[in-house]
PDB file of C-alpha atoms in Angstrom:
ATOM      1  CA  GLU A   1     136.041 114.602-267.454  1.00  0.00           C
ATOM      2  CA  ASP A   2     133.325 117.222-267.835  1.00  0.00           C
ATOM      3  CA  GLN A   3     130.192 116.164-265.992  1.00  0.00           C
ATOM      4  CA  VAL A   4     126.774 117.489-264.994  1.00  0.00           C
ATOM      5  CA  THR A   5     124.638 115.968-262.233  1.00  0.00           C
ATOM      6  CA  GLN A   6     121.081 117.072-261.550  1.00  0.00           C
ATOM      7  CA  SER A   7     119.068 116.407-258.406  1.00  0.00           C
ATOM      8  CA  PRO A   8     116.518 115.317-257.545  1.00  0.00           C
ATOM      9  CA  GLU A   9     115.593 113.103-260.492  1.00  0.00           C
ATOM     10  CA  ALA A  10     111.910 113.771-259.838  1.00  0.00           C
ATOM     11  CA  LEU A  11     110.072 116.329-257.720  1.00  0.00           C
ATOM     12  CA  ARG A  12     106.395 116.523-256.877  1.00  0.00           C
ATOM     13  CA  LEU A  13     104.994 119.807-255.579  1.00  0.00           C
ATOM     14  CA  GLN A  14     101.635 121.190-254.675  1.00  0.00           C
ATOM     15  CA  GLU A  15     100.596 124.345-256.479  1.00  0.00           C
ATOM     16  CA  GLY A  16     102.150 127.287-254.659  1.00  0.00           C
ATOM     17  CA  GLU A  17     104.819 125.178-252.912  1.00  0.00           C
ATOM     18  CA  SER A  18     108.189 126.745-253.758  1.00  0.00           C
ATOM     19  CA  SER A  19     111.325 124.629-254.196  1.00  0.00           C
ATOM     20  CA  SER A  20     114.704 124.428-255.908  1.00  0.00           C
ATOM     21  CA  LEU A  21     116.373 122.150-258.443  1.00  0.00           C
ATOM     22  CA  ASN A  22     120.111 121.537-258.253  1.00  0.00           C
ATOM     23  CA  CYS A  23     122.718 121.219-260.997  1.00  0.00           C
ATOM     24  CA  SER A  24     126.268 120.300-259.925  1.00  0.00           C
ATOM     25  CA  TYR A  25     129.013 120.457-262.514  1.00  0.00           C
ATOM     26  CA  THR A  26     132.684 119.774-263.096  1.00  0.00           C
ATOM     27  CA  VAL A  27     134.069 121.323-266.249  1.00  0.00           C
ATOM     28  CA  SER A  28     137.433 122.367-267.642  1.00  0.00           C
ATOM     29  CA  GLY A  29     136.805 126.084-267.766  1.00  0.00           C
ATOM     30  CA  LEU A  30     133.150 127.074-267.705  1.00  0.00           C
ATOM     31  CA  ARG A  31     132.039 129.115-270.706  1.00  0.00           C
ATOM     32  CA  GLY A  32     128.380 129.051-269.752  1.00  0.00           C
ATOM     33  CA  LEU A  33     125.673 127.155-267.876  1.00  0.00           C
ATOM     34  CA  PHE A  34     122.308 126.696-269.530  1.00  0.00           C
ATOM     35  CA  TRP A  35     118.845 125.797-268.274  1.00  0.00           C
ATOM     36  CA  TYR A  36     116.220 124.337-270.576  1.00  0.00           C
ATOM     37  CA  ARG A  37     112.639 123.213-270.117  1.00  0.00           C
ATOM     38  CA  GLN A  38     111.455 120.113-271.983  1.00  0.00           C
ATOM     39  CA  ASP A  39     107.861 118.966-272.337  1.00  0.00           C
ATOM     40  CA  PRO A  40     107.205 115.281-273.188  1.00  0.00           C
ATOM     41  CA  GLY A  41     108.014 114.479-276.804  1.00  0.00           C
ATOM     42  CA  LYS A  42     109.181 118.027-277.563  1.00  0.00           C
ATOM     43  CA  GLY A  43     112.487 119.777-278.040  1.00  0.00           C
ATOM     44  CA  PRO A  44     114.236 121.543-275.153  1.00  0.00           C
ATOM     45  CA  GLU A  45     113.133 125.156-274.777  1.00  0.00           C
ATOM     46  CA  PHE A  46     115.828 127.632-273.740  1.00  0.00           C
ATOM     47  CA  LEU A  47     115.318 129.355-270.378  1.00  0.00           C
ATOM     48  CA  PHE A  48     118.575 130.920-269.117  1.00  0.00           C
ATOM     49  CA  THR A  49     122.294 131.256-269.730  1.00  0.00           C
ATOM     50  CA  LEU A  50     124.603 132.058-266.801  1.00  0.00           C
ATOM     51  CA  TYR A  51     128.250 132.923-267.397  1.00  0.00           C
ATOM     52  CA  SER A  52     129.890 133.698-264.056  1.00  0.00           C
ATOM     53  CA  ALA A  53     129.566 132.867-260.360  1.00  0.00           C
ATOM     54  CA  GLY A  54     127.153 135.179-258.597  1.00  0.00           C
ATOM     55  CA  GLU A  55     125.051 135.780-261.676  1.00  0.00           C
ATOM     56  CA  GLU A  56     121.278 135.473-261.373  1.00  0.00           C
ATOM     57  CA  LYS A  57     118.484 135.547-263.956  1.00  0.00           C
ATOM     58  CA  GLU A  58     114.728 135.530-263.586  1.00  0.00           C
ATOM     59  CA  LYS A  59     111.756 134.733-265.773  1.00  0.00           C
ATOM     60  CA  GLU A  60     108.260 134.714-264.344  1.00  0.00           C
ATOM     61  CA  ARG A  61     108.281 132.160-261.474  1.00  0.00           C
ATOM     62  CA  LEU A  62     111.791 130.890-262.269  1.00  0.00           C
ATOM     63  CA  LYS A  63     115.102 132.184-260.977  1.00  0.00           C
ATOM     64  CA  ALA A  64     118.480 130.679-261.845  1.00  0.00           C
ATOM     65  CA  THR A  65     121.634 131.228-259.799  1.00  0.00           C
ATOM     66  CA  LEU A  66     125.239 130.156-260.317  1.00  0.00           C
ATOM     67  CA  THR A  67     128.195 129.387-258.038  1.00  0.00           C
ATOM     68  CA  LYS A  68     131.597 127.949-258.946  1.00  0.00           C
ATOM     69  CA  LYS A  69     130.358 124.380-258.501  1.00  0.00           C
ATOM     70  CA  GLU A  70     126.599 124.399-258.932  1.00  0.00           C
ATOM     71  CA  SER A  71     123.504 126.144-260.167  1.00  0.00           C
ATOM     72  CA  PHE A  72     120.034 126.291-258.697  1.00  0.00           C
ATOM     73  CA  LEU A  73     116.735 126.770-260.460  1.00  0.00           C
ATOM     74  CA  HIS A  74     114.336 128.231-257.913  1.00  0.00           C
ATOM     75  CA  ILE A  75     110.622 127.872-258.624  1.00  0.00           C
ATOM     76  CA  THR A  76     108.410 130.264-256.679  1.00  0.00           C
ATOM     77  CA  ALA A  77     104.712 129.465-256.209  1.00  0.00           C
ATOM     78  CA  PRO A  78     104.640 126.951-259.062  1.00  0.00           C
ATOM     79  CA  LYS A  79     101.558 126.270-261.149  1.00  0.00           C
ATOM     80  CA  PRO A  80     100.541 123.022-262.886  1.00  0.00           C
ATOM     81  CA  GLU A  81     101.746 124.445-266.206  1.00  0.00           C
ATOM     82  CA  ASP A  82     105.285 124.502-264.793  1.00  0.00           C
ATOM     83  CA  SER A  83     105.265 120.687-264.890  1.00  0.00           C
ATOM     84  CA  ALA A  84     108.070 119.575-267.237  1.00  0.00           C
ATOM     85  CA  THR A  85     111.582 118.181-267.243  1.00  0.00           C
ATOM     86  CA  TYR A  86     114.224 120.802-266.537  1.00  0.00           C
ATOM     87  CA  LEU A  87     117.620 120.226-268.129  1.00  0.00           C
ATOM     88  CA  CYS A  88     120.927 121.747-267.115  1.00  0.00           C
ATOM     89  CA  ALA A  89     123.922 121.883-269.456  1.00  0.00           C
ATOM     90  CA  VAL A  90     127.419 123.369-269.458  1.00  0.00           C
ATOM     91  CA  SER A  91     129.735 124.563-272.190  1.00  0.00           C
ATOM     92  CA  ASN A  92     133.423 124.052-271.547  1.00  0.00           C
ATOM     93  CA  GLN A  93     136.372 126.215-272.537  1.00  0.00           C
ATOM     94  CA  ALA A  94     136.711 124.447-275.873  1.00  0.00           C
ATOM     95  CA  GLY A  95     133.161 125.501-276.622  1.00  0.00           C
ATOM     96  CA  THR A  96     132.555 122.558-278.908  1.00  0.00           C
ATOM     97  CA  ALA A  97     129.235 121.359-277.502  1.00  0.00           C
ATOM     98  CA  LEU A  98     127.015 121.217-274.459  1.00  0.00           C
ATOM     99  CA  ILE A  99     127.272 118.560-271.758  1.00  0.00           C
ATOM    100  CA  PHE A 100     123.812 117.792-270.432  1.00  0.00           C
ATOM    101  CA  GLY A 101     122.569 116.405-267.135  1.00  0.00           C
ATOM    102  CA  LYS A 102     119.806 113.816-267.109  1.00  0.00           C
ATOM    103  CA  GLY A 103     117.218 116.334-265.958  1.00  0.00           C
ATOM    104  CA  THR A 104     114.754 116.821-263.109  1.00  0.00           C
ATOM    105  CA  THR A 105     111.132 115.967-263.830  1.00  0.00           C
ATOM    106  CA  LEU A 106     108.846 118.377-262.004  1.00  0.00           C
ATOM    107  CA  SER A 107     105.174 117.621-261.390  1.00  0.00           C
ATOM    108  CA  VAL A 108     102.954 120.326-259.913  1.00  0.00           C
ATOM    109  CA  SER A 109      99.475 119.353-258.818  1.00  0.00           C
ATOM    110  CA  SER A 110      96.568 121.678-258.093  1.00  0.00           C
TER     111      SER A 110
ATOM    112  CA  ASP B   1     107.092 129.711-288.373  1.00  0.00           C
ATOM    113  CA  ALA B   2     109.504 127.713-286.252  1.00  0.00           C
ATOM    114  CA  ASP B   3     113.152 128.787-286.394  1.00  0.00           C
ATOM    115  CA  VAL B   4     114.446 125.194-286.382  1.00  0.00           C
ATOM    116  CA  THR B   5     112.472 122.544-288.234  1.00  0.00           C
ATOM    117  CA  GLN B   6     113.024 118.799-288.466  1.00  0.00           C
ATOM    118  CA  THR B   7     111.612 116.280-290.905  1.00  0.00           C
ATOM    119  CA  PRO B   8     110.179 113.766-290.549  1.00  0.00           C
ATOM    120  CA  ARG B   9     108.669 114.182-287.086  1.00  0.00           C
ATOM    121  CA  ASN B  10     108.033 110.474-286.721  1.00  0.00           C
ATOM    122  CA  ARG B  11     109.540 107.560-288.612  1.00  0.00           C
ATOM    123  CA  ILE B  12     109.259 103.814-288.302  1.00  0.00           C
ATOM    124  CA  THR B  13     111.762 101.758-290.260  1.00  0.00           C
ATOM    125  CA  LYS B  14     113.203  98.271-290.376  1.00  0.00           C
ATOM    126  CA  THR B  15     116.607  96.948-289.414  1.00  0.00           C
ATOM    127  CA  GLY B  16     119.151  97.442-292.191  1.00  0.00           C
ATOM    128  CA  LYS B  17     117.351 100.292-293.933  1.00  0.00           C
ATOM    129  CA  ARG B  18     119.067 103.592-294.714  1.00  0.00           C
ATOM    130  CA  ILE B  19     117.310 106.611-293.297  1.00  0.00           C
ATOM    131  CA  MET B  20     117.935 110.358-293.394  1.00  0.00           C
ATOM    132  CA  LEU B  21     116.731 112.942-290.908  1.00  0.00           C
ATOM    133  CA  GLU B  22     116.745 116.552-292.036  1.00  0.00           C
ATOM    134  CA  CYS B  23     117.128 119.818-290.188  1.00  0.00           C
ATOM    135  CA  SER B  24     116.611 123.362-291.467  1.00  0.00           C
ATOM    136  CA  GLN B  25     117.005 126.661-289.641  1.00  0.00           C
ATOM    137  CA  THR B  26     116.079 130.259-290.316  1.00  0.00           C
ATOM    138  CA  LYS B  27     118.007 131.733-287.366  1.00  0.00           C
ATOM    139  CA  GLY B  28     121.066 132.525-289.491  1.00  0.00           C
ATOM    140  CA  HIS B  29     123.327 130.575-287.137  1.00  0.00           C
ATOM    141  CA  ASP B  30     126.634 129.150-288.287  1.00  0.00           C
ATOM    142  CA  ARG B  31     126.724 126.190-285.918  1.00  0.00           C
ATOM    143  CA  MET B  32     124.477 123.138-286.075  1.00  0.00           C
ATOM    144  CA  TYR B  33     124.302 119.986-283.955  1.00  0.00           C
ATOM    145  CA  TRP B  34     122.641 116.570-283.848  1.00  0.00           C
ATOM    146  CA  TYR B  35     121.737 115.006-280.491  1.00  0.00           C
ATOM    147  CA  ARG B  36     120.134 111.765-279.464  1.00  0.00           C
ATOM    148  CA  GLN B  37     117.923 111.368-276.384  1.00  0.00           C
ATOM    149  CA  ASP B  38     117.038 108.049-274.776  1.00  0.00           C
ATOM    150  CA  PRO B  39     114.639 107.632-271.813  1.00  0.00           C
ATOM    151  CA  GLY B  40     116.439 108.294-268.520  1.00  0.00           C
ATOM    152  CA  LEU B  41     119.575 109.538-270.252  1.00  0.00           C
ATOM    153  CA  GLY B  42     120.778 113.008-271.016  1.00  0.00           C
ATOM    154  CA  LEU B  43     121.102 114.392-274.509  1.00  0.00           C
ATOM    155  CA  GLN B  44     124.125 112.882-276.243  1.00  0.00           C
ATOM    156  CA  LEU B  45     125.977 114.646-279.043  1.00  0.00           C
ATOM    157  CA  ILE B  46     126.253 112.721-282.317  1.00  0.00           C
ATOM    158  CA  TYR B  47     127.846 115.243-284.709  1.00  0.00           C
ATOM    159  CA  TYR B  48     128.358 118.973-284.924  1.00  0.00           C
ATOM    160  CA  SER B  49     129.270 121.460-287.627  1.00  0.00           C
ATOM    161  CA  PHE B  50     130.661 124.960-287.101  1.00  0.00           C
ATOM    162  CA  ASP B  51     130.283 125.952-290.739  1.00  0.00           C
ATOM    163  CA  VAL B  52     129.542 124.403-294.130  1.00  0.00           C
ATOM    164  CA  LYS B  53     133.056 122.999-294.523  1.00  0.00           C
ATOM    165  CA  ASP B  54     133.444 121.831-290.927  1.00  0.00           C
ATOM    166  CA  ILE B  55     132.122 118.478-289.617  1.00  0.00           C
ATOM    167  CA  ASN B  56     133.085 116.973-286.266  1.00  0.00           C
ATOM    168  CA  LYS B  57     132.242 113.742-284.466  1.00  0.00           C
ATOM    169  CA  GLY B  58     130.519 113.866-281.113  1.00  0.00           C
ATOM    170  CA  GLU B  59     130.557 111.293-278.325  1.00  0.00           C
ATOM    171  CA  ILE B  60     128.325 108.718-280.079  1.00  0.00           C
ATOM    172  CA  SER B  61     128.994 109.039-283.831  1.00  0.00           C
ATOM    173  CA  ASP B  62     129.379 105.330-284.654  1.00  0.00           C
ATOM    174  CA  GLY B  63     126.640 104.181-287.045  1.00  0.00           C
ATOM    175  CA  TYR B  64     125.779 107.739-288.102  1.00  0.00           C
ATOM    176  CA  SER B  65     126.932 110.178-290.783  1.00  0.00           C
ATOM    177  CA  VAL B  66     126.044 113.783-291.542  1.00  0.00           C
ATOM    178  CA  SER B  67     125.992 116.256-294.405  1.00  0.00           C
ATOM    179  CA  ARG B  68     125.991 120.060-294.172  1.00  0.00           C
ATOM    180  CA  GLN B  69     124.377 121.039-297.455  1.00  0.00           C
ATOM    181  CA  ALA B  70     124.195 124.759-296.702  1.00  0.00           C
ATOM    182  CA  GLN B  71     124.456 127.108-293.748  1.00  0.00           C
ATOM    183  CA  ALA B  72     120.795 126.438-293.026  1.00  0.00           C
ATOM    184  CA  LYS B  73     120.659 122.675-293.626  1.00  0.00           C
ATOM    185  CA  PHE B  74     122.208 119.773-291.722  1.00  0.00           C
ATOM    186  CA  SER B  75     121.122 116.182-292.265  1.00  0.00           C
ATOM    187  CA  LEU B  76     121.786 113.023-290.255  1.00  0.00           C
ATOM    188  CA  SER B  77     121.930 109.591-291.880  1.00  0.00           C
ATOM    189  CA  LEU B  78     121.750 106.103-290.471  1.00  0.00           C
ATOM    190  CA  GLU B  79     123.400 103.960-293.131  1.00  0.00           C
ATOM    191  CA  SER B  80     122.027 100.668-291.815  1.00  0.00           C
ATOM    192  CA  ALA B  81     119.563 101.209-288.998  1.00  0.00           C
ATOM    193  CA  ILE B  82     119.559  98.907-285.985  1.00  0.00           C
ATOM    194  CA  PRO B  83     117.001  98.625-283.139  1.00  0.00           C
ATOM    195  CA  ASN B  84     119.219 100.289-280.525  1.00  0.00           C
ATOM    196  CA  GLN B  85     119.127 103.458-282.637  1.00  0.00           C
ATOM    197  CA  THR B  86     115.487 103.830-281.654  1.00  0.00           C
ATOM    198  CA  ALA B  87     115.404 107.218-279.906  1.00  0.00           C
ATOM    199  CA  LEU B  88     114.403 110.869-280.089  1.00  0.00           C
ATOM    200  CA  TYR B  89     116.721 112.876-282.330  1.00  0.00           C
ATOM    201  CA  PHE B  90     117.157 116.613-281.968  1.00  0.00           C
ATOM    202  CA  CYS B  91     118.827 119.194-284.145  1.00  0.00           C
ATOM    203  CA  ALA B  92     120.141 122.389-282.560  1.00  0.00           C
ATOM    204  CA  THR B  93     121.750 125.620-283.748  1.00  0.00           C
ATOM    205  CA  SER B  94     123.866 128.349-282.184  1.00  0.00           C
ATOM    206  CA  ASP B  95     125.795 131.467-283.065  1.00  0.00           C
ATOM    207  CA  ASN B  96     129.576 131.532-283.239  1.00  0.00           C
ATOM    208  CA  PRO B  97     130.617 132.834-279.791  1.00  0.00           C
ATOM    209  CA  GLY B  98     133.902 134.042-281.208  1.00  0.00           C
ATOM    210  CA  GLN B  99     131.987 136.942-282.696  1.00  0.00           C
ATOM    211  CA  GLY B 100     130.975 138.110-279.229  1.00  0.00           C
ATOM    212  CA  LEU B 101     127.632 136.385-279.486  1.00  0.00           C
ATOM    213  CA  THR B 102     126.125 133.926-277.086  1.00  0.00           C
ATOM    214  CA  ASP B 103     126.597 130.244-277.877  1.00  0.00           C
ATOM    215  CA  THR B 104     123.192 129.332-276.528  1.00  0.00           C
ATOM    216  CA  GLN B 105     121.796 126.401-278.473  1.00  0.00           C
ATOM    217  CA  TYR B 106     118.242 126.402-279.798  1.00  0.00           C
ATOM    218  CA  PHE B 107     116.557 123.076-280.457  1.00  0.00           C
ATOM    219  CA  GLY B 108     114.178 121.763-283.048  1.00  0.00           C
ATOM    220  CA  PRO B 109     110.996 119.812-282.221  1.00  0.00           C
ATOM    221  CA  GLY B 110     112.651 116.428-282.635  1.00  0.00           C
ATOM    222  CA  THR B 111     112.211 113.283-284.716  1.00  0.00           C
ATOM    223  CA  ARG B 112     110.949 110.129-283.035  1.00  0.00           C
ATOM    224  CA  LEU B 113     112.668 107.214-284.779  1.00  0.00           C
ATOM    225  CA  THR B 114     111.672 103.591-284.262  1.00  0.00           C
ATOM    226  CA  VAL B 115     113.777 100.812-285.777  1.00  0.00           C
ATOM    227  CA  LEU B 116     112.032  97.431-285.836  1.00  0.00           C
TER     228      LEU B 116
END
């Protein structure tokens, strides 16, 4: 069964305190791994797509990496505006839909 | 203007009522999806459509139906709403990856549905 597990469930950081979020997955043939940001009551906002192990992508203070079993979302020197829930999802070989994890809720205080 | 729009944004209804949620997109994507999100749970797929003539059930389709009126429009219906259908509902769209395009999904703003 295709499955995505995100850890930790919640993370509290001080402004400027770098950290990483983890996304572990089991999937029957990975087509792609996706990271989204979701603010309360809003739709998920696309951040990154990773397609193969070793791939990395960056956007401002965020950097996503991918191995054969997991992905990390590294947050460097976070700011309060980075506070949100970060969702990880995978697309399997059938490519019919995304399988989502439950998310990591990040809180950054000044 | 937003690429993916959903109406209504908020809806309160009573048990047993029929309700329709609508989704429109201007991204020109072939594929459209309906998801449900409950607190503490991941997004769960209700239905998806790869083109106007293609409708497929997702993991939690019981109690729901859909209609793909056009490439740009995909609606979700609850024939007889019940309280445990209270949730956030999201529409999403993506390209057809078979055409060498990414299948990244782009989400609408959501509809908050409350069934009393």
